[in-house]
Amino acid sequence: MAKTNPAEFLREVRREVAKVSWPTRKETTVSTIMVFVMVIMASIFFLAVDQIIGFGIRLILGIGG
């Protein structure tokens, strides 16, 4: 395995980073908002499923109110 010196390594890193297609601020903001919305929706869904399953188990076992 060929070893490169630190200066050459940094030059290669800069060249590779320049090739990256970075998202715009708007794309990042929209993606972040979408993630938060999906997390909230998933949380509500799992809360509802948990409540329904809990109600069913309490009904079957006859425990709790």
PDB file of C-alpha atoms in Angstrom:
ATOM      1  CA  MET A   1       0.000   0.000   0.000  1.00  0.00           C
ATOM      2  CA  ALA A   2       1.509   3.302  -1.067  1.00  0.00           C
ATOM      3  CA  LYS A   3       1.761   5.958   1.595  1.00  0.00           C
ATOM      4  CA  THR A   4       1.108   9.589   0.812  1.00  0.00           C
ATOM      5  CA  ASN A   5       2.286  12.513   2.825  1.00  0.00           C
ATOM      6  CA  PRO A   6      -0.256  14.629   4.733  1.00  0.00           C
ATOM      7  CA  ALA A   7      -0.041  17.570   2.308  1.00  0.00           C
ATOM      8  CA  GLU A   8      -0.858  15.374  -0.704  1.00  0.00           C
ATOM      9  CA  PHE A   9      -3.684  13.736   1.227  1.00  0.00           C
ATOM     10  CA  LEU A  10      -5.238  17.144   1.979  1.00  0.00           C
ATOM     11  CA  ARG A  11      -4.941  18.184  -1.675  1.00  0.00           C
ATOM     12  CA  GLU A  12      -6.752  15.001  -2.724  1.00  0.00           C
ATOM     13  CA  VAL A  13      -9.451  15.593  -0.141  1.00  0.00           C
ATOM     14  CA  ARG A  14     -10.011  19.137  -1.415  1.00  0.00           C
ATOM     15  CA  ARG A  15     -10.285  17.842  -4.993  1.00  0.00           C
ATOM     16  CA  GLU A  16     -12.853  15.224  -3.978  1.00  0.00           C
ATOM     17  CA  VAL A  17     -14.895  17.667  -1.890  1.00  0.00           C
ATOM     18  CA  ALA A  18     -15.042  20.036  -4.864  1.00  0.00           C
ATOM     19  CA  LYS A  19     -16.744  17.254  -6.881  1.00  0.00           C
ATOM     20  CA  VAL A  20     -19.570  16.849  -4.361  1.00  0.00           C
ATOM     21  CA  SER A  21     -22.980  18.198  -5.335  1.00  0.00           C
ATOM     22  CA  TRP A  22     -24.010  19.975  -2.127  1.00  0.00           C
ATOM     23  CA  PRO A  23     -27.719  20.661  -1.466  1.00  0.00           C
ATOM     24  CA  THR A  24     -28.961  24.226  -1.443  1.00  0.00           C
ATOM     25  CA  ARG A  25     -30.220  25.858   1.749  1.00  0.00           C
ATOM     26  CA  LYS A  26     -33.802  25.494   0.488  1.00  0.00           C
ATOM     27  CA  GLU A  27     -33.374  21.767  -0.235  1.00  0.00           C
ATOM     28  CA  THR A  28     -31.908  21.222   3.217  1.00  0.00           C
ATOM     29  CA  THR A  29     -34.732  23.151   4.896  1.00  0.00           C
ATOM     30  CA  VAL A  30     -37.450  21.293   2.982  1.00  0.00           C
ATOM     31  CA  SER A  31     -35.847  17.932   3.742  1.00  0.00           C
ATOM     32  CA  THR A  32     -35.553  18.776   7.434  1.00  0.00           C
ATOM     33  CA  ILE A  33     -39.195  19.839   7.633  1.00  0.00           C
ATOM     34  CA  MET A  34     -40.241  16.631   5.856  1.00  0.00           C
ATOM     35  CA  VAL A  35     -38.293  14.550   8.360  1.00  0.00           C
ATOM     36  CA  PHE A  36     -39.935  16.312  11.321  1.00  0.00           C
ATOM     37  CA  VAL A  37     -43.416  15.876   9.796  1.00  0.00           C
ATOM     38  CA  MET A  38     -42.813  12.169   9.170  1.00  0.00           C
ATOM     39  CA  VAL A  39     -41.494  11.685  12.716  1.00  0.00           C
ATOM     40  CA  ILE A  40     -44.599  13.342  14.157  1.00  0.00           C
ATOM     41  CA  MET A  41     -46.879  11.226  11.941  1.00  0.00           C
ATOM     42  CA  ALA A  42     -45.084   8.015  12.888  1.00  0.00           C
ATOM     43  CA  SER A  43     -45.266   8.952  16.586  1.00  0.00           C
ATOM     44  CA  ILE A  44     -49.019   9.550  16.392  1.00  0.00           C
ATOM     45  CA  PHE A  45     -49.511   6.285  14.485  1.00  0.00           C
ATOM     46  CA  PHE A  46     -47.562   4.207  17.015  1.00  0.00           C
ATOM     47  CA  LEU A  47     -49.307   5.937  19.921  1.00  0.00           C
ATOM     48  CA  ALA A  48     -52.681   5.009  18.419  1.00  0.00           C
ATOM     49  CA  VAL A  49     -51.623   1.412  17.749  1.00  0.00           C
ATOM     50  CA  ASP A  50     -50.253   1.102  21.290  1.00  0.00           C
ATOM     51  CA  GLN A  51     -53.483   2.450  22.791  1.00  0.00           C
ATOM     52  CA  ILE A  52     -55.627   0.083  20.692  1.00  0.00           C
ATOM     53  CA  ILE A  53     -53.519  -2.962  21.575  1.00  0.00           C
ATOM     54  CA  GLY A  54     -53.490  -1.965  25.255  1.00  0.00           C
ATOM     55  CA  PHE A  55     -57.276  -1.542  25.236  1.00  0.00           C
ATOM     56  CA  GLY A  56     -57.700  -4.964  23.604  1.00  0.00           C
ATOM     57  CA  ILE A  57     -55.443  -6.673  26.129  1.00  0.00           C
ATOM     58  CA  ARG A  58     -57.216  -4.997  29.065  1.00  0.00           C
ATOM     59  CA  LEU A  59     -60.550  -6.062  27.581  1.00  0.00           C
ATOM     60  CA  ILE A  60     -59.441  -9.675  27.110  1.00  0.00           C
ATOM     61  CA  LEU A  61     -57.752  -9.996  30.505  1.00  0.00           C
ATOM     62  CA  GLY A  62     -60.391  -7.982  32.335  1.00  0.00           C
ATOM     63  CA  ILE A  63     -57.874  -5.872  34.215  1.00  0.00           C
ATOM     64  CA  GLY A  64     -57.905  -2.136  34.694  1.00  0.00           C
ATOM     65  CA  GLY A  65     -60.940   0.140  34.392  1.00  0.00           C
TER      66      GLY A  65
END
